[in-house]
Amino acid sequence: MRAVIAEDSVLLRVGLIKVLEMGGFQVAAEAGDAEGLLAAVAEHRPELALIDVRMPPGFTDEGVRAAMEIRRRWPGTPVVLLSQYVEERYAADLLSANTSGVGYLLKQRVADVADFVAAVRRVADGGTALDPQVVAQLLLRRSDPLARLTPREREVLGLMAEGRSNAGIAQALVVSESAVAKHINNIFAKLDLPVVDADHRRVLAVLRFLGASRA
C-alpha cells in the first residue's frame, strides 16, 4: 500500500516513514504542511494519508482541514490523524463527514510499532481506529443517550470506537465472541439504532457515542 505522510517535525517524519515501511507500506511522498500534503495526494493517490493535526502556518487544525479536503476531493482515501494531545472533537468532525477509513491516534502510539501498524492498516482497509485515550475521555463525559448502557456495554462500545472487531473485543475483555455479539445487540437496541446492516450500525453506534460525548 502506498502512503503519504504530512508532519512538520523532520525527526518524527523520518520515524513514521521507517515504521510504515516496516509494516509493509510504501511511502510515496512526505510533506511538512497542508499545501504539500494536498499536492502529494493529488499526484500519488495513496491508499493512506498519515496527517499531523497541527501544521504550519498556524499550528491549529490545518491537518484536520486538509484531511476533510482530501475526503471531499478524493472520496474513500483512508486518513489517519496524529495528535500530541487528546482533542476528541477532531475525531468526531472527521467521522461525521465519513464513517470508513478514518483514524485518530496519539503520537505516543508510534512507539508501540506493532499496535500502531495494526491500527493504521485497519484504517487503510476501510475500518476505524480511535486512540484508547480519546475513547476513555469520551466515556468520562458521556451524556444521557449512553446512560441506559450497563458498565460492560460501555466497555464494549468504547472498544468498538477504537475500531476493534468482535474477536478483538472478546480478547480484550476475556469473554466469548457470542457474549460480545449479545452486548452489541443490546447497545443497538438501547441507542434506538435503525435495523440496517451490522457494519453500518456499528458506525452509527460510535457516532452516537461521539455525539453524546460532545453534547
Short mmCIF file of C-alpha atoms in Angstrom, two decimals:
data_model
loop_
_atom_site.label_atom_id
_atom_site.label_comp_id
_atom_site.label_asym_id
_atom_site.label_seq_id
_atom_site.Cartn_x
_atom_site.Cartn_y
_atom_site.Cartn_z
CA MET A 1 0.00 0.00 0.00
CA ARG A 2 1.22 3.48 -0.89
CA ALA A 3 1.16 6.11 1.85
CA VAL A 4 1.68 9.86 2.07
CA ILE A 5 2.91 11.44 5.31
CA ALA A 6 2.36 15.04 6.44
CA GLU A 7 4.34 16.01 9.55
CA ASP A 8 6.29 19.22 10.11
CA SER A 9 8.81 17.64 12.53
CA VAL A 10 11.55 16.14 10.37
CA LEU A 11 12.65 13.69 13.05
CA LEU A 12 9.15 12.33 13.62
CA ARG A 13 8.51 12.21 9.88
CA VAL A 14 11.62 10.07 9.37
CA GLY A 15 10.48 7.81 12.21
CA LEU A 16 7.00 7.44 10.72
CA ILE A 17 8.47 6.52 7.35
CA LYS A 18 10.56 3.78 8.94
CA VAL A 19 7.61 2.43 10.92
CA LEU A 20 5.32 2.34 7.89
CA GLU A 21 7.98 0.68 5.75
CA MET A 22 8.45 -1.94 8.47
CA GLY A 23 4.70 -2.52 8.28
CA GLY A 24 4.77 -3.15 4.55
CA PHE A 25 3.73 0.29 3.30
CA GLN A 26 5.49 2.17 0.51
CA VAL A 27 5.86 5.85 1.41
CA ALA A 28 5.21 7.62 -1.89
CA ALA A 29 5.70 11.18 -0.60
CA GLU A 30 6.21 13.27 2.52
CA ALA A 31 5.20 16.85 3.30
CA GLY A 32 5.70 19.41 6.04
CA ASP A 33 2.47 21.37 5.58
CA ALA A 34 -1.10 21.01 4.36
CA GLU A 35 -0.40 22.51 0.94
CA GLY A 36 2.35 19.98 0.28
CA LEU A 37 0.11 17.19 1.53
CA LEU A 38 -2.72 18.02 -0.88
CA ALA A 39 -0.28 18.21 -3.77
CA ALA A 40 1.20 14.82 -2.83
CA VAL A 41 -2.21 13.16 -2.61
CA ALA A 42 -3.22 14.65 -5.96
CA GLU A 43 -0.06 13.26 -7.56
CA HIS A 44 0.14 9.82 -5.96
CA ARG A 45 -3.47 8.95 -5.00
CA PRO A 46 -2.26 6.91 -1.99
CA GLU A 47 -4.06 4.16 -0.11
CA LEU A 48 -3.31 6.01 3.14
CA ALA A 49 -2.65 9.59 4.27
CA LEU A 50 -0.99 9.97 7.68
CA ILE A 51 -1.51 13.56 8.84
CA ASP A 52 -0.38 15.68 11.78
CA VAL A 53 -3.29 17.64 13.25
CA ARG A 54 -1.28 20.85 13.79
CA MET A 55 0.94 22.05 10.95
CA PRO A 56 2.30 25.33 9.55
CA PRO A 57 1.47 28.13 9.27
CA GLY A 58 -0.93 28.40 12.22
CA PHE A 59 -0.31 25.12 14.07
CA THR A 60 -4.01 24.79 14.94
CA ASP A 61 -6.21 22.46 12.87
CA GLU A 62 -4.52 22.61 9.44
CA GLY A 63 -4.20 18.83 9.30
CA VAL A 64 -7.88 18.27 10.10
CA ARG A 65 -8.98 20.69 7.41
CA ALA A 66 -6.61 19.06 4.92
CA ALA A 67 -8.00 15.62 5.80
CA MET A 68 -11.55 16.86 5.21
CA GLU A 69 -10.47 18.33 1.87
CA ILE A 70 -8.84 15.03 0.87
CA ARG A 71 -12.05 13.16 1.65
CA ARG A 72 -14.03 15.71 -0.37
CA ARG A 73 -11.76 15.69 -3.43
CA TRP A 74 -10.77 12.03 -3.36
CA PRO A 75 -13.60 10.18 -1.60
CA GLY A 76 -12.63 6.97 0.10
CA THR A 77 -8.99 7.90 0.72
CA PRO A 78 -8.16 6.49 4.18
CA VAL A 79 -6.79 9.12 6.55
CA VAL A 80 -5.17 8.86 9.98
CA LEU A 81 -4.80 12.00 12.10
CA LEU A 82 -1.91 12.16 14.56
CA SER A 83 -2.06 14.43 17.59
CA GLN A 84 0.20 15.24 20.52
CA TYR A 85 -2.78 15.63 22.86
CA VAL A 86 -6.33 14.29 23.20
CA GLU A 87 -8.57 16.56 21.11
CA GLU A 88 -11.58 14.35 20.55
CA ARG A 89 -13.60 16.92 18.62
CA TYR A 90 -11.31 16.38 15.63
CA ALA A 91 -12.10 12.65 15.59
CA ALA A 92 -15.81 13.43 15.81
CA ASP A 93 -15.61 16.00 13.00
CA LEU A 94 -13.84 13.58 10.69
CA LEU A 95 -16.15 10.67 11.50
CA SER A 96 -19.20 12.84 11.00
CA ALA A 97 -18.04 13.61 7.46
CA ASN A 98 -17.35 9.98 6.53
CA THR A 99 -17.51 6.78 8.51
CA SER A 100 -14.94 4.46 6.99
CA GLY A 101 -11.19 4.59 6.58
CA VAL A 102 -10.69 7.07 9.44
CA GLY A 103 -8.23 7.05 12.33
CA TYR A 104 -7.27 9.39 15.17
CA LEU A 105 -4.20 8.37 17.19
CA LEU A 106 -1.86 10.00 19.67
CA LYS A 107 1.74 10.31 18.53
CA GLN A 108 2.95 8.34 21.54
CA ARG A 109 1.35 5.24 19.96
CA VAL A 110 4.08 5.20 17.32
CA ALA A 111 6.46 3.77 19.94
CA ASP A 112 4.39 0.57 20.03
CA VAL A 113 5.18 -0.32 16.45
CA ALA A 114 3.05 -3.47 16.17
CA ASP A 115 -0.13 -1.86 17.55
CA PHE A 116 0.42 1.33 15.58
CA VAL A 117 0.89 -0.52 12.29
CA ALA A 118 -2.15 -2.71 13.03
CA ALA A 119 -4.30 0.39 13.66
CA VAL A 120 -3.04 2.14 10.52
CA ARG A 121 -3.59 -0.95 8.40
CA ARG A 122 -7.11 -1.29 9.79
CA VAL A 123 -7.86 2.23 8.56
CA ALA A 124 -6.23 1.54 5.18
CA ASP A 125 -8.54 -1.47 4.86
CA GLY A 126 -11.58 0.76 5.39
CA GLY A 127 -12.02 0.46 9.16
CA THR A 128 -11.68 2.94 12.01
CA ALA A 129 -9.09 3.41 14.73
CA LEU A 130 -9.57 5.77 17.66
CA ASP A 131 -6.90 6.15 20.31
CA PRO A 132 -7.85 4.47 23.61
CA GLN A 133 -7.17 7.72 25.49
CA VAL A 134 -9.65 9.55 23.27
CA VAL A 135 -12.25 6.87 23.92
CA ALA A 136 -11.58 6.97 27.68
CA GLN A 137 -12.05 10.74 27.77
CA LEU A 138 -15.29 10.49 25.84
CA LEU A 139 -16.60 7.87 28.25
CA LEU A 140 -15.89 10.16 31.20
CA ARG A 141 -18.00 12.86 29.53
CA ARG A 142 -20.89 10.66 28.42
CA SER A 143 -24.41 12.10 28.49
CA ASP A 144 -28.00 10.80 28.51
CA PRO A 145 -28.10 8.62 25.36
CA LEU A 146 -25.41 6.40 26.89
CA ALA A 147 -26.85 6.34 30.40
CA ARG A 148 -29.00 3.32 29.54
CA LEU A 149 -25.94 1.18 28.88
CA THR A 150 -24.51 -1.11 31.53
CA PRO A 151 -20.84 -0.71 32.51
CA ARG A 152 -19.94 -3.76 30.39
CA GLU A 153 -21.86 -2.40 27.40
CA ARG A 154 -19.99 0.90 27.73
CA GLU A 155 -16.73 -1.05 27.73
CA VAL A 156 -17.80 -2.85 24.56
CA LEU A 157 -18.86 0.42 22.90
CA GLY A 158 -15.56 2.01 23.85
CA LEU A 159 -13.66 -0.84 22.19
CA MET A 160 -15.92 -0.57 19.15
CA ALA A 161 -14.99 3.12 18.96
CA GLU A 162 -11.32 2.13 18.92
CA GLY A 163 -12.15 0.11 15.78
CA ARG A 164 -11.86 -3.38 17.25
CA SER A 165 -13.63 -6.38 15.75
CA ASN A 166 -15.84 -8.72 17.78
CA ALA A 167 -12.89 -11.07 18.12
CA GLY A 168 -10.66 -8.22 19.29
CA ILE A 169 -13.24 -7.09 21.85
CA ALA A 170 -13.63 -10.65 23.11
CA GLN A 171 -9.87 -10.97 23.54
CA ALA A 172 -9.59 -7.64 25.36
CA LEU A 173 -12.44 -8.44 27.78
CA VAL A 174 -11.64 -12.17 28.07
CA VAL A 175 -15.15 -13.23 27.08
CA SER A 176 -16.62 -15.25 24.23
CA GLU A 177 -17.45 -13.72 20.85
CA SER A 178 -21.07 -14.75 21.35
CA ALA A 179 -21.15 -12.70 24.57
CA VAL A 180 -19.72 -9.72 22.68
CA ALA A 181 -22.37 -10.09 19.95
CA LYS A 182 -25.08 -10.11 22.62
CA HIS A 183 -23.72 -6.93 24.20
CA ILE A 184 -23.52 -5.23 20.81
CA ASN A 185 -27.13 -6.13 20.01
CA ASN A 186 -28.16 -4.69 23.38
CA ILE A 187 -26.23 -1.49 22.56
CA PHE A 188 -28.01 -1.17 19.21
CA ALA A 189 -31.39 -1.61 20.89
CA LYS A 190 -30.72 0.81 23.77
CA LEU A 191 -29.42 3.50 21.42
CA ASP A 192 -32.51 3.09 19.22
CA LEU A 193 -30.44 2.49 16.09
CA PRO A 194 -32.32 1.57 12.90
CA VAL A 195 -32.25 -2.01 11.66
CA VAL A 196 -29.68 -1.86 8.85
CA ASP A 197 -26.58 -3.90 8.05
CA ALA A 198 -24.40 -4.73 11.07
CA ASP A 199 -21.30 -2.80 9.93
CA HIS A 200 -23.28 0.39 9.40
CA ARG A 201 -24.98 0.04 12.80
CA ARG A 202 -21.53 -0.23 14.43
CA VAL A 203 -20.56 3.07 12.84
CA LEU A 204 -23.84 4.68 13.91
CA ALA A 205 -23.26 3.47 17.47
CA VAL A 206 -19.78 5.02 17.52
CA LEU A 207 -21.13 8.28 16.08
CA ARG A 208 -23.85 8.34 18.73
CA PHE A 209 -21.13 7.79 21.31
CA LEU A 210 -19.04 10.66 19.95
CA GLY A 211 -22.00 12.97 19.54
CA ALA A 212 -23.29 12.33 23.05
CA SER A 213 -19.86 12.96 24.50
CA ARG A 214 -19.66 16.34 22.77
CA ALA A 215 -23.10 17.44 23.98
#
